[in-house]
């Protein structure tokens, strides 16, 4: 049975004390909530990982927002997957469109990062999604298939079990424009289909596929009601505990 997950992606927001405060507020709300229907993860900057780990309880998961594409060595300023894992983090977010776009992260580089993350014992939240131009040109299915196949399809079925996929249409990230529930469901079903072709129905059925892109308390319920949408990767709305919890409790 696949898990429902709501994961925050704080991006480059909050100082360490602010982040600890936010994490504590989320954790208190998670602990007070009865009968939550999803796992809750906070994705935080590298600098915050240890402090946030100390501020949350075992009911919550912790993610880094990136890791290096090398195991270790002379890469000044980089943070390896093993370093991330040593903070107690459970997940790393890889392939976010901001990293693909601003930092030229290629399909090949992400394949390497996925391997290093899994080797370090982390689970991966792997992001994919098309730009507005690609959607208008009708190439969005190909773009998504290439991103997933190119960075993940060398994995065996056991390793795929440690991957969460996040579909994030670039035109919906931070824009206030959300994909409709039907648009998102169409892509999630497509993703599950390509997973089934490659790994069989069981792996496809067991893979958690999140939606990301201006998800908020007011639209989460409709999105999460779709059969192939198993939760959300949440940017802006993860920066206020009340908004984030409004999404967590939408299941
Ligand atoms: C994101 O960047 O992963 C994201 C989904 O952002 P937002 O919710 O702000 O659109």
mmCIF file of N, CA and C and ligand atoms in Angstrom, residues 9 11 96 98 168 172-174 212-215 233-236, ligand 1:
data_model
loop_
_atom_site.group_PDB
_atom_site.id
_atom_site.type_symbol
_atom_site.label_atom_id
_atom_site.label_comp_id
_atom_site.label_asym_id
_atom_site.label_seq_id
_atom_site.Cartn_x
_atom_site.Cartn_y
_atom_site.Cartn_z
ATOM 1 N N UNK A 9 8.518 22.249 1.256
ATOM 2 C CA UNK A 9 9.810 22.623 0.660
ATOM 3 C C UNK A 9 10.015 24.100 0.990
ATOM 4 N N UNK A 11 12.546 25.925 0.653
ATOM 5 C CA UNK A 11 13.455 26.637 -0.266
ATOM 6 C C UNK A 11 14.463 27.476 0.541
ATOM 7 N N UNK A 96 14.300 19.367 -8.422
ATOM 8 C CA UNK A 96 13.357 20.484 -8.407
ATOM 9 C C UNK A 96 13.621 21.377 -9.623
ATOM 10 N N UNK A 98 13.648 24.459 -9.971
ATOM 11 C CA UNK A 98 14.542 25.600 -9.703
ATOM 12 C C UNK A 98 16.001 25.160 -9.795
ATOM 13 N N UNK A 168 5.470 18.424 -10.671
ATOM 14 C CA UNK A 168 5.377 19.858 -10.416
ATOM 15 C C UNK A 168 5.431 20.626 -11.731
ATOM 16 N N UNK A 172 3.068 26.258 -12.605
ATOM 17 C CA UNK A 172 2.211 26.363 -11.416
ATOM 18 C C UNK A 172 3.016 26.633 -10.147
ATOM 19 N N UNK A 173 4.358 26.624 -10.247
ATOM 20 C CA UNK A 173 5.167 26.763 -9.032
ATOM 21 C C UNK A 173 5.315 28.226 -8.652
ATOM 22 N N UNK A 174 4.791 28.554 -7.488
ATOM 23 C CA UNK A 174 4.937 29.904 -6.951
ATOM 24 C C UNK A 174 4.180 30.958 -7.745
ATOM 25 N N UNK A 212 2.763 19.115 -6.904
ATOM 26 C CA UNK A 212 3.298 20.379 -6.374
ATOM 27 C C UNK A 212 3.058 21.508 -7.357
ATOM 28 N N UNK A 213 2.679 22.654 -6.822
ATOM 29 C CA UNK A 213 2.449 23.828 -7.659
ATOM 30 C C UNK A 213 1.264 24.611 -7.142
ATOM 31 N N UNK A 214 1.570 25.607 -6.281
ATOM 32 C CA UNK A 214 0.525 26.459 -5.702
ATOM 33 C C UNK A 214 -0.590 25.660 -5.020
ATOM 34 N N UNK A 215 -0.204 24.574 -4.377
ATOM 35 C CA UNK A 215 -1.167 23.815 -3.578
ATOM 36 C C UNK A 215 -1.388 24.568 -2.268
ATOM 37 N N UNK A 233 3.759 18.271 -2.608
ATOM 38 C CA UNK A 233 5.020 18.934 -2.257
ATOM 39 C C UNK A 233 4.674 20.424 -2.243
ATOM 40 N N UNK A 234 4.885 21.038 -1.106
ATOM 41 C CA UNK A 234 4.294 22.349 -0.865
ATOM 42 C C UNK A 234 5.397 23.382 -0.658
ATOM 43 N N UNK A 235 5.414 24.431 -1.481
ATOM 44 C CA UNK A 235 6.399 25.494 -1.333
ATOM 45 C C UNK A 235 5.876 26.588 -0.417
ATOM 46 N N UNK A 236 5.347 27.653 -1.014
ATOM 47 C CA UNK A 236 4.929 28.832 -0.260
ATOM 48 C C UNK A 236 4.062 28.535 0.943
HETATM 49 C C1 LIG B 1 7.677 23.900 -4.988
HETATM 50 O O1 LIG B 1 8.521 24.725 -5.238
HETATM 51 O O2 LIG B 1 8.000 22.713 -4.803
HETATM 52 C C2 LIG B 1 6.279 24.329 -4.923
HETATM 53 C C3 LIG B 1 5.340 23.450 -5.086
HETATM 54 O O3 LIG B 1 6.084 25.679 -4.697
HETATM 55 P P1 LIG B 1 4.672 26.412 -4.481
HETATM 56 O O4 LIG B 1 3.830 25.537 -3.600
HETATM 57 O O5 LIG B 1 5.029 27.713 -3.826
HETATM 58 O O6 LIG B 1 4.062 26.587 -5.840
#
